[in-house]
């Protein structure tokens, strides 16, 4: 198992070890802002099986870490991710279909672990995001990209399809855009990515991105962590469902549960008392 470097208090208890992963690094602040960095700059942060396992471990660790408000995902060395590692792909070419299916399930599980992180997840995209790297962007809740970033779902040029990442990409950009980008494998820029819905905001450079990152981390302190997680789950629960009596009952139950929750009670009382809620102090 690939070990991760410990996050700072108060997110988790810091172990008595200095172990740091060569592949994925986690840094946390006392305000609950966590940065997960893919750390293979010499390979342009491309995936292999070990990197996928390390990312999955990182994301699953964040599922149960108290006090996490926002999770940023980025690549080391100015490139987000070039997609699949060439050596990994060369090995996979000799595997059986069963072996390839098992390997692909590891990637699917890693993406699902990212999607299921309760905190707001934000991709900070620099350089390039190709193939599975663009899939990571889609699996985050939002993405900020520098204006020079290049994207591509280039699998068809290798005789493959972007199957494992497709649920997240289609949810982000819609079926029509996905068909065009999947079928052509064309390279597109940050402006187009924003128009498609893959990117939330385009910024001039990395310095501006870091400033927005700091502002977003500060702003998330005002949001109740449990309510953030429930709000994300709410979107998944209602998307594409008909607005019928069953959905109305379900959403009524959810808001009722929130109103009597510890966070709900504290938030409303703090508003009425004209003070900050406990999680924002």
PDB file of C-alpha atoms in Angstrom:
ATOM      1  CA  UNK A   1       0.000   0.000   0.000  1.00  0.00           C
ATOM      2  CA  UNK A   2       1.301   3.436  -0.897  1.00  0.00           C
ATOM      3  CA  UNK A   3       1.541   5.624   2.180  1.00  0.00           C
ATOM      4  CA  UNK A   4       0.441   9.245   2.200  1.00  0.00           C
ATOM      5  CA  UNK A   5       1.979  12.067   4.111  1.00  0.00           C
ATOM      6  CA  UNK A   6      -0.067  13.070   7.170  1.00  0.00           C
ATOM      7  CA  UNK A   7      -2.466  15.985   7.030  1.00  0.00           C
ATOM      8  CA  UNK A   8      -2.127  18.787   9.537  1.00  0.00           C
ATOM      9  CA  UNK A   9      -4.187  19.058  12.702  1.00  0.00           C
ATOM     10  CA  UNK A  10      -7.087  19.296  13.335  1.00  0.00           C
ATOM     11  CA  UNK A  11      -8.154  17.219  10.325  1.00  0.00           C
ATOM     12  CA  UNK A  12      -6.623  13.940  11.470  1.00  0.00           C
ATOM     13  CA  UNK A  13      -4.243  12.844  14.143  1.00  0.00           C
ATOM     14  CA  UNK A  14      -0.709  13.127  12.788  1.00  0.00           C
ATOM     15  CA  UNK A  15       1.079   9.744  12.949  1.00  0.00           C
ATOM     16  CA  UNK A  16       4.549   9.373  14.424  1.00  0.00           C
ATOM     17  CA  UNK A  17       6.104   8.920  11.002  1.00  0.00           C
ATOM     18  CA  UNK A  18       7.640  11.049   8.299  1.00  0.00           C
ATOM     19  CA  UNK A  19       6.465   8.778   5.480  1.00  0.00           C
ATOM     20  CA  UNK A  20       5.640  10.690   2.330  1.00  0.00           C
ATOM     21  CA  UNK A  21       4.270   9.163  -0.845  1.00  0.00           C
ATOM     22  CA  UNK A  22       6.332   9.635  -3.968  1.00  0.00           C
ATOM     23  CA  UNK A  23       3.121   9.578  -6.004  1.00  0.00           C
ATOM     24  CA  UNK A  24       0.429  11.521  -4.151  1.00  0.00           C
ATOM     25  CA  UNK A  25       0.806  14.146  -1.458  1.00  0.00           C
ATOM     26  CA  UNK A  26      -1.801  15.560   0.913  1.00  0.00           C
ATOM     27  CA  UNK A  27      -1.475  18.884   2.695  1.00  0.00           C
ATOM     28  CA  UNK A  28      -4.085  20.303   5.044  1.00  0.00           C
ATOM     29  CA  UNK A  29      -4.577  23.582   6.891  1.00  0.00           C
ATOM     30  CA  UNK A  30      -6.131  24.266  10.271  1.00  0.00           C
ATOM     31  CA  UNK A  31      -9.049  25.878   8.405  1.00  0.00           C
ATOM     32  CA  UNK A  32      -9.917  22.579   6.691  1.00  0.00           C
ATOM     33  CA  UNK A  33      -8.523  23.245   3.216  1.00  0.00           C
ATOM     34  CA  UNK A  34      -6.857  20.116   1.819  1.00  0.00           C
ATOM     35  CA  UNK A  35      -4.676  19.928  -1.293  1.00  0.00           C
ATOM     36  CA  UNK A  36      -4.126  16.570  -3.002  1.00  0.00           C
ATOM     37  CA  UNK A  37      -1.222  16.699  -5.455  1.00  0.00           C
ATOM     38  CA  UNK A  38      -0.409  14.091  -8.093  1.00  0.00           C
ATOM     39  CA  UNK A  39       3.363  13.999  -7.775  1.00  0.00           C
ATOM     40  CA  UNK A  40       4.819  12.509 -10.960  1.00  0.00           C
ATOM     41  CA  UNK A  41       6.059  15.673 -12.712  1.00  0.00           C
ATOM     42  CA  UNK A  42       8.639  13.776 -14.782  1.00  0.00           C
ATOM     43  CA  UNK A  43       5.751  11.755 -16.253  1.00  0.00           C
ATOM     44  CA  UNK A  44       3.449  14.801 -16.510  1.00  0.00           C
ATOM     45  CA  UNK A  45       1.423  13.235 -13.689  1.00  0.00           C
ATOM     46  CA  UNK A  46       0.235  10.372 -15.864  1.00  0.00           C
ATOM     47  CA  UNK A  47      -1.592   7.461 -14.242  1.00  0.00           C
ATOM     48  CA  UNK A  48      -0.256   4.006 -13.576  1.00  0.00           C
ATOM     49  CA  UNK A  49      -1.703   1.374 -11.249  1.00  0.00           C
ATOM     50  CA  UNK A  50       0.279   2.600  -8.235  1.00  0.00           C
ATOM     51  CA  UNK A  51      -0.779   6.224  -8.766  1.00  0.00           C
ATOM     52  CA  UNK A  52      -4.422   5.190  -9.088  1.00  0.00           C
ATOM     53  CA  UNK A  53      -4.157   3.206  -5.842  1.00  0.00           C
ATOM     54  CA  UNK A  54      -2.542   6.160  -4.058  1.00  0.00           C
ATOM     55  CA  UNK A  55      -5.222   8.572  -5.286  1.00  0.00           C
ATOM     56  CA  UNK A  56      -7.989   6.220  -4.215  1.00  0.00           C
ATOM     57  CA  UNK A  57      -6.444   5.923  -0.762  1.00  0.00           C
ATOM     58  CA  UNK A  58      -6.179   9.704  -0.505  1.00  0.00           C
ATOM     59  CA  UNK A  59      -9.804  10.294  -1.483  1.00  0.00           C
ATOM     60  CA  UNK A  60     -11.125   7.547   0.787  1.00  0.00           C
ATOM     61  CA  UNK A  61      -9.131   9.005   3.685  1.00  0.00           C
ATOM     62  CA  UNK A  62     -10.952  12.295   3.129  1.00  0.00           C
ATOM     63  CA  UNK A  63     -14.367  10.614   3.412  1.00  0.00           C
ATOM     64  CA  UNK A  64     -13.951  10.301   7.165  1.00  0.00           C
ATOM     65  CA  UNK A  65     -11.705  13.241   7.992  1.00  0.00           C
ATOM     66  CA  UNK A  66     -13.512  15.687  10.272  1.00  0.00           C
ATOM     67  CA  UNK A  67     -13.269  19.402   9.637  1.00  0.00           C
ATOM     68  CA  UNK A  68     -12.453  19.194   5.922  1.00  0.00           C
ATOM     69  CA  UNK A  69     -14.187  22.098   4.140  1.00  0.00           C
ATOM     70  CA  UNK A  70     -12.718  21.993   0.637  1.00  0.00           C
ATOM     71  CA  UNK A  71     -10.415  19.641  -1.284  1.00  0.00           C
ATOM     72  CA  UNK A  72      -8.196  20.924  -4.093  1.00  0.00           C
ATOM     73  CA  UNK A  73      -6.754  18.508  -6.645  1.00  0.00           C
ATOM     74  CA  UNK A  74      -3.759  19.504  -8.761  1.00  0.00           C
ATOM     75  CA  UNK A  75      -0.685  18.131 -10.515  1.00  0.00           C
ATOM     76  CA  UNK A  76       2.918  18.861  -9.588  1.00  0.00           C
ATOM     77  CA  UNK A  77       5.214  20.740 -11.944  1.00  0.00           C
ATOM     78  CA  UNK A  78       2.630  22.824 -13.764  1.00  0.00           C
ATOM     79  CA  UNK A  79       0.753  19.979 -15.513  1.00  0.00           C
ATOM     80  CA  UNK A  80      -2.505  18.523 -14.206  1.00  0.00           C
ATOM     81  CA  UNK A  81      -2.334  15.058 -15.797  1.00  0.00           C
ATOM     82  CA  UNK A  82      -1.398  13.672 -19.200  1.00  0.00           C
ATOM     83  CA  UNK A  83      -3.693  10.672 -18.717  1.00  0.00           C
ATOM     84  CA  UNK A  84      -2.415   7.089 -18.909  1.00  0.00           C
ATOM     85  CA  UNK A  85       1.265   6.308 -18.420  1.00  0.00           C
ATOM     86  CA  UNK A  86       2.789   4.838 -21.593  1.00  0.00           C
ATOM     87  CA  UNK A  87       4.557   1.999 -19.788  1.00  0.00           C
ATOM     88  CA  UNK A  88       1.319   1.065 -18.026  1.00  0.00           C
ATOM     89  CA  UNK A  89      -0.502   1.057 -21.368  1.00  0.00           C
ATOM     90  CA  UNK A  90       2.250  -1.081 -22.910  1.00  0.00           C
ATOM     91  CA  UNK A  91       1.820  -3.648 -20.143  1.00  0.00           C
ATOM     92  CA  UNK A  92      -1.956  -3.635 -20.447  1.00  0.00           C
ATOM     93  CA  UNK A  93      -1.716  -4.471 -24.142  1.00  0.00           C
ATOM     94  CA  UNK A  94      -0.504  -7.952 -23.166  1.00  0.00           C
ATOM     95  CA  UNK A  95      -3.134  -8.605 -20.478  1.00  0.00           C
ATOM     96  CA  UNK A  96      -6.256 -10.694 -20.894  1.00  0.00           C
ATOM     97  CA  UNK A  97      -9.680  -9.078 -21.071  1.00  0.00           C
ATOM     98  CA  UNK A  98     -10.295 -10.228 -17.513  1.00  0.00           C
ATOM     99  CA  UNK A  99      -7.060  -8.630 -16.296  1.00  0.00           C
ATOM    100  CA  UNK A 100      -7.924  -5.400 -18.094  1.00  0.00           C
ATOM    101  CA  UNK A 101     -11.404  -5.378 -16.585  1.00  0.00           C
ATOM    102  CA  UNK A 102      -9.977  -5.762 -13.088  1.00  0.00           C
ATOM    103  CA  UNK A 103      -7.460  -2.993 -13.739  1.00  0.00           C
ATOM    104  CA  UNK A 104     -10.160  -0.677 -15.129  1.00  0.00           C
ATOM    105  CA  UNK A 105     -12.276  -1.284 -12.026  1.00  0.00           C
ATOM    106  CA  UNK A 106      -9.458   0.170  -9.930  1.00  0.00           C
ATOM    107  CA  UNK A 107      -9.655   3.383 -11.953  1.00  0.00           C
ATOM    108  CA  UNK A 108     -13.447   3.362 -11.666  1.00  0.00           C
ATOM    109  CA  UNK A 109     -13.208   2.946  -7.886  1.00  0.00           C
ATOM    110  CA  UNK A 110     -10.721   5.808  -7.624  1.00  0.00           C
ATOM    111  CA  UNK A 111     -12.982   8.153  -9.588  1.00  0.00           C
ATOM    112  CA  UNK A 112     -15.991   7.140  -7.474  1.00  0.00           C
ATOM    113  CA  UNK A 113     -13.975   7.808  -4.312  1.00  0.00           C
ATOM    114  CA  UNK A 114     -13.229  11.321  -5.595  1.00  0.00           C
ATOM    115  CA  UNK A 115     -16.858  11.890  -6.576  1.00  0.00           C
ATOM    116  CA  UNK A 116     -18.027  10.772  -3.108  1.00  0.00           C
ATOM    117  CA  UNK A 117     -15.764  13.073  -1.064  1.00  0.00           C
ATOM    118  CA  UNK A 118     -18.272  14.972   1.158  1.00  0.00           C
ATOM    119  CA  UNK A 119     -16.393  18.280   0.961  1.00  0.00           C
ATOM    120  CA  UNK A 120     -16.429  20.548  -2.079  1.00  0.00           C
ATOM    121  CA  UNK A 121     -13.821  19.273  -4.556  1.00  0.00           C
ATOM    122  CA  UNK A 122     -11.999  21.656  -6.871  1.00  0.00           C
ATOM    123  CA  UNK A 123      -9.645  20.743  -9.715  1.00  0.00           C
ATOM    124  CA  UNK A 124      -6.838  23.274 -10.226  1.00  0.00           C
ATOM    125  CA  UNK A 125      -5.876  22.640 -13.844  1.00  0.00           C
ATOM    126  CA  UNK A 126      -2.604  23.783 -15.378  1.00  0.00           C
ATOM    127  CA  UNK A 127      -0.762  22.702 -18.513  1.00  0.00           C
ATOM    128  CA  UNK A 128      -2.824  19.799 -19.793  1.00  0.00           C
ATOM    129  CA  UNK A 129      -5.570  17.380 -18.828  1.00  0.00           C
ATOM    130  CA  UNK A 130      -5.824  14.492 -21.282  1.00  0.00           C
ATOM    131  CA  UNK A 131      -7.821  11.273 -21.148  1.00  0.00           C
ATOM    132  CA  UNK A 132      -8.175  10.120 -17.553  1.00  0.00           C
ATOM    133  CA  UNK A 133      -6.747  13.449 -16.407  1.00  0.00           C
ATOM    134  CA  UNK A 134      -9.720  15.221 -17.961  1.00  0.00           C
ATOM    135  CA  UNK A 135     -11.888  12.588 -16.301  1.00  0.00           C
ATOM    136  CA  UNK A 136     -10.512  13.628 -12.916  1.00  0.00           C
ATOM    137  CA  UNK A 137     -11.506  17.212 -13.716  1.00  0.00           C
ATOM    138  CA  UNK A 138     -15.046  16.080 -14.512  1.00  0.00           C
ATOM    139  CA  UNK A 139     -15.285  14.021 -11.303  1.00  0.00           C
ATOM    140  CA  UNK A 140     -14.611  17.135  -9.192  1.00  0.00           C
ATOM    141  CA  UNK A 141     -17.434  19.485  -8.222  1.00  0.00           C
ATOM    142  CA  UNK A 142     -15.794  22.432  -9.948  1.00  0.00           C
ATOM    143  CA  UNK A 143     -12.635  23.239 -11.879  1.00  0.00           C
ATOM    144  CA  UNK A 144     -10.450  26.310 -12.299  1.00  0.00           C
ATOM    145  CA  UNK A 145      -8.077  26.340 -15.272  1.00  0.00           C
ATOM    146  CA  UNK A 146      -5.354  28.661 -16.494  1.00  0.00           C
ATOM    147  CA  UNK A 147      -6.081  30.053 -19.943  1.00  0.00           C
ATOM    148  CA  UNK A 148      -3.297  28.058 -21.639  1.00  0.00           C
ATOM    149  CA  UNK A 149      -4.545  24.591 -20.584  1.00  0.00           C
ATOM    150  CA  UNK A 150      -5.210  21.974 -23.272  1.00  0.00           C
ATOM    151  CA  UNK A 151      -7.815  19.218 -22.853  1.00  0.00           C
ATOM    152  CA  UNK A 152      -8.577  16.093 -24.845  1.00  0.00           C
ATOM    153  CA  UNK A 153     -10.510  12.855 -24.599  1.00  0.00           C
ATOM    154  CA  UNK A 154      -8.051  11.233 -26.961  1.00  0.00           C
ATOM    155  CA  UNK A 155      -8.858   7.551 -26.401  1.00  0.00           C
ATOM    156  CA  UNK A 156     -10.355   6.978 -29.872  1.00  0.00           C
ATOM    157  CA  UNK A 157      -6.987   7.791 -31.447  1.00  0.00           C
ATOM    158  CA  UNK A 158      -5.656   4.706 -29.664  1.00  0.00           C
ATOM    159  CA  UNK A 159      -8.594   2.554 -30.678  1.00  0.00           C
ATOM    160  CA  UNK A 160     -10.077   2.859 -27.176  1.00  0.00           C
ATOM    161  CA  UNK A 161     -13.056   4.587 -25.560  1.00  0.00           C
ATOM    162  CA  UNK A 162     -13.210   6.833 -22.462  1.00  0.00           C
ATOM    163  CA  UNK A 163     -15.539   4.343 -20.794  1.00  0.00           C
ATOM    164  CA  UNK A 164     -14.500   4.573 -17.144  1.00  0.00           C
ATOM    165  CA  UNK A 165     -14.546   8.369 -17.004  1.00  0.00           C
ATOM    166  CA  UNK A 166     -17.696   8.717 -19.120  1.00  0.00           C
ATOM    167  CA  UNK A 167     -20.309   8.962 -16.305  1.00  0.00           C
ATOM    168  CA  UNK A 168     -18.563  12.003 -14.856  1.00  0.00           C
ATOM    169  CA  UNK A 169     -17.810  13.662 -18.188  1.00  0.00           C
ATOM    170  CA  UNK A 170     -21.360  13.233 -19.520  1.00  0.00           C
ATOM    171  CA  UNK A 171     -22.750  14.620 -16.241  1.00  0.00           C
ATOM    172  CA  UNK A 172     -20.447  17.641 -16.560  1.00  0.00           C
ATOM    173  CA  UNK A 173     -20.803  18.545 -20.241  1.00  0.00           C
ATOM    174  CA  UNK A 174     -23.969  16.765 -21.440  1.00  0.00           C
ATOM    175  CA  UNK A 175     -24.417  13.940 -23.949  1.00  0.00           C
ATOM    176  CA  UNK A 176     -24.157  15.957 -27.172  1.00  0.00           C
ATOM    177  CA  UNK A 177     -20.858  17.628 -26.272  1.00  0.00           C
ATOM    178  CA  UNK A 178     -19.554  14.316 -24.967  1.00  0.00           C
ATOM    179  CA  UNK A 179     -20.324  12.521 -28.229  1.00  0.00           C
ATOM    180  CA  UNK A 180     -18.424  15.111 -30.257  1.00  0.00           C
ATOM    181  CA  UNK A 181     -15.391  15.234 -27.959  1.00  0.00           C
ATOM    182  CA  UNK A 182     -15.269  11.469 -27.437  1.00  0.00           C
ATOM    183  CA  UNK A 183     -15.674  10.671 -31.137  1.00  0.00           C
ATOM    184  CA  UNK A 184     -13.150  13.201 -32.455  1.00  0.00           C
ATOM    185  CA  UNK A 185     -10.548  13.078 -29.695  1.00  0.00           C
ATOM    186  CA  UNK A 186      -9.776  16.669 -30.580  1.00  0.00           C
ATOM    187  CA  UNK A 187      -7.693  18.978 -28.420  1.00  0.00           C
ATOM    188  CA  UNK A 188      -9.574  21.988 -27.036  1.00  0.00           C
ATOM    189  CA  UNK A 189      -8.649  24.942 -24.878  1.00  0.00           C
ATOM    190  CA  UNK A 190      -9.735  26.286 -21.508  1.00  0.00           C
ATOM    191  CA  UNK A 191     -12.281  28.680 -23.029  1.00  0.00           C
ATOM    192  CA  UNK A 192     -14.028  25.846 -24.862  1.00  0.00           C
ATOM    193  CA  UNK A 193     -13.847  23.690 -21.725  1.00  0.00           C
ATOM    194  CA  UNK A 194     -15.666  26.427 -19.846  1.00  0.00           C
ATOM    195  CA  UNK A 195     -18.307  26.716 -22.567  1.00  0.00           C
ATOM    196  CA  UNK A 196     -18.864  22.953 -22.450  1.00  0.00           C
ATOM    197  CA  UNK A 197     -19.220  23.004 -18.646  1.00  0.00           C
ATOM    198  CA  UNK A 198     -16.054  21.046 -17.862  1.00  0.00           C
ATOM    199  CA  UNK A 199     -14.380  24.115 -16.323  1.00  0.00           C
ATOM    200  CA  UNK A 200     -16.050  26.579 -13.961  1.00  0.00           C
ATOM    201  CA  UNK A 201     -13.592  29.460 -14.276  1.00  0.00           C
ATOM    202  CA  UNK A 202     -10.638  30.390 -16.499  1.00  0.00           C
ATOM    203  CA  UNK A 203      -7.838  32.502 -15.037  1.00  0.00           C
ATOM    204  CA  UNK A 204      -4.802  34.177 -16.625  1.00  0.00           C
ATOM    205  CA  UNK A 205      -2.059  32.370 -14.699  1.00  0.00           C
ATOM    206  CA  UNK A 206      -1.089  30.209 -11.736  1.00  0.00           C
ATOM    207  CA  UNK A 207      -0.726  33.205  -9.415  1.00  0.00           C
ATOM    208  CA  UNK A 208      -4.344  34.195 -10.028  1.00  0.00           C
ATOM    209  CA  UNK A 209      -5.389  30.582  -9.518  1.00  0.00           C
ATOM    210  CA  UNK A 210      -3.636  30.474  -6.141  1.00  0.00           C
ATOM    211  CA  UNK A 211      -5.382  33.695  -5.093  1.00  0.00           C
ATOM    212  CA  UNK A 212      -8.777  32.250  -6.019  1.00  0.00           C
ATOM    213  CA  UNK A 213      -7.892  29.047  -4.191  1.00  0.00           C
ATOM    214  CA  UNK A 214      -7.156  31.020  -1.012  1.00  0.00           C
ATOM    215  CA  UNK A 215     -10.380  33.032  -1.330  1.00  0.00           C
ATOM    216  CA  UNK A 216     -12.448  29.899  -1.910  1.00  0.00           C
ATOM    217  CA  UNK A 217     -10.878  28.144   1.085  1.00  0.00           C
ATOM    218  CA  UNK A 218     -11.662  31.186   3.236  1.00  0.00           C
ATOM    219  CA  UNK A 219     -15.242  31.399   1.961  1.00  0.00           C
ATOM    220  CA  UNK A 220     -15.964  27.737   2.681  1.00  0.00           C
ATOM    221  CA  UNK A 221     -15.406  28.365   6.401  1.00  0.00           C
ATOM    222  CA  UNK A 222     -18.880  29.940   6.487  1.00  0.00           C
ATOM    223  CA  UNK A 223     -20.521  26.715   5.229  1.00  0.00           C
ATOM    224  CA  UNK A 224     -21.507  23.905   7.593  1.00  0.00           C
ATOM    225  CA  UNK A 225     -19.459  20.821   6.609  1.00  0.00           C
ATOM    226  CA  UNK A 226     -22.331  18.367   7.064  1.00  0.00           C
ATOM    227  CA  UNK A 227     -24.708  20.544   5.074  1.00  0.00           C
ATOM    228  CA  UNK A 228     -22.173  20.755   2.243  1.00  0.00           C
ATOM    229  CA  UNK A 229     -21.982  16.973   2.010  1.00  0.00           C
ATOM    230  CA  UNK A 230     -25.763  16.609   2.173  1.00  0.00           C
ATOM    231  CA  UNK A 231     -26.205  19.295  -0.495  1.00  0.00           C
ATOM    232  CA  UNK A 232     -23.877  17.442  -2.867  1.00  0.00           C
ATOM    233  CA  UNK A 233     -25.741  14.180  -2.246  1.00  0.00           C
ATOM    234  CA  UNK A 234     -29.042  16.011  -2.818  1.00  0.00           C
ATOM    235  CA  UNK A 235     -28.040  16.916  -6.382  1.00  0.00           C
ATOM    236  CA  UNK A 236     -27.286  13.282  -7.197  1.00  0.00           C
ATOM    237  CA  UNK A 237     -30.580  12.209  -5.632  1.00  0.00           C
ATOM    238  CA  UNK A 238     -32.815  14.540  -7.654  1.00  0.00           C
ATOM    239  CA  UNK A 239     -31.052  14.824 -11.012  1.00  0.00           C
ATOM    240  CA  UNK A 240     -33.155  13.631 -13.959  1.00  0.00           C
ATOM    241  CA  UNK A 241     -35.976  12.463 -11.680  1.00  0.00           C
ATOM    242  CA  UNK A 242     -39.567  13.517 -12.352  1.00  0.00           C
ATOM    243  CA  UNK A 243     -41.001  16.016  -9.895  1.00  0.00           C
ATOM    244  CA  UNK A 244     -43.677  13.689  -8.562  1.00  0.00           C
ATOM    245  CA  UNK A 245     -45.158  13.084  -5.127  1.00  0.00           C
ATOM    246  CA  UNK A 246     -42.376  10.663  -4.212  1.00  0.00           C
ATOM    247  CA  UNK A 247     -39.656  13.206  -4.922  1.00  0.00           C
ATOM    248  CA  UNK A 248     -41.576  15.907  -3.086  1.00  0.00           C
ATOM    249  CA  UNK A 249     -41.844  13.684  -0.012  1.00  0.00           C
ATOM    250  CA  UNK A 250     -38.186  12.756  -0.154  1.00  0.00           C
ATOM    251  CA  UNK A 251     -36.973  16.356  -0.392  1.00  0.00           C
ATOM    252  CA  UNK A 252     -39.363  17.395   2.410  1.00  0.00           C
ATOM    253  CA  UNK A 253     -37.879  14.656   4.615  1.00  0.00           C
ATOM    254  CA  UNK A 254     -34.381  15.843   3.845  1.00  0.00           C
ATOM    255  CA  UNK A 255     -34.979  19.475   4.771  1.00  0.00           C
ATOM    256  CA  UNK A 256     -36.918  18.436   7.896  1.00  0.00           C
ATOM    257  CA  UNK A 257     -33.990  16.265   8.964  1.00  0.00           C
ATOM    258  CA  UNK A 258     -31.618  19.179   8.395  1.00  0.00           C
ATOM    259  CA  UNK A 259     -33.812  21.610  10.355  1.00  0.00           C
ATOM    260  CA  UNK A 260     -33.643  19.450  13.486  1.00  0.00           C
ATOM    261  CA  UNK A 261     -29.966  18.541  13.060  1.00  0.00           C
ATOM    262  CA  UNK A 262     -27.283  20.015  15.279  1.00  0.00           C
ATOM    263  CA  UNK A 263     -25.929  22.089  12.392  1.00  0.00           C
ATOM    264  CA  UNK A 264     -29.383  23.251  11.319  1.00  0.00           C
ATOM    265  CA  UNK A 265     -30.330  24.326  14.814  1.00  0.00           C
ATOM    266  CA  UNK A 266     -27.021  26.103  15.362  1.00  0.00           C
ATOM    267  CA  UNK A 267     -27.114  27.848  11.976  1.00  0.00           C
ATOM    268  CA  UNK A 268     -30.633  29.244  12.358  1.00  0.00           C
ATOM    269  CA  UNK A 269     -30.058  30.326  15.957  1.00  0.00           C
ATOM    270  CA  UNK A 270     -26.791  32.027  15.017  1.00  0.00           C
ATOM    271  CA  UNK A 271     -28.562  33.916  12.218  1.00  0.00           C
ATOM    272  CA  UNK A 272     -31.349  35.050  14.549  1.00  0.00           C
ATOM    273  CA  UNK A 273     -28.827  36.022  17.239  1.00  0.00           C
ATOM    274  CA  UNK A 274     -26.751  37.909  14.645  1.00  0.00           C
ATOM    275  CA  UNK A 275     -23.597  35.945  15.412  1.00  0.00           C
ATOM    276  CA  UNK A 276     -21.366  33.508  13.554  1.00  0.00           C
ATOM    277  CA  UNK A 277     -22.262  29.818  13.758  1.00  0.00           C
ATOM    278  CA  UNK A 278     -19.820  27.581  15.613  1.00  0.00           C
ATOM    279  CA  UNK A 279     -18.218  26.163  12.471  1.00  0.00           C
ATOM    280  CA  UNK A 280     -17.332  29.664  11.192  1.00  0.00           C
ATOM    281  CA  UNK A 281     -15.587  30.917  14.305  1.00  0.00           C
TER     282      UNK A 281
END
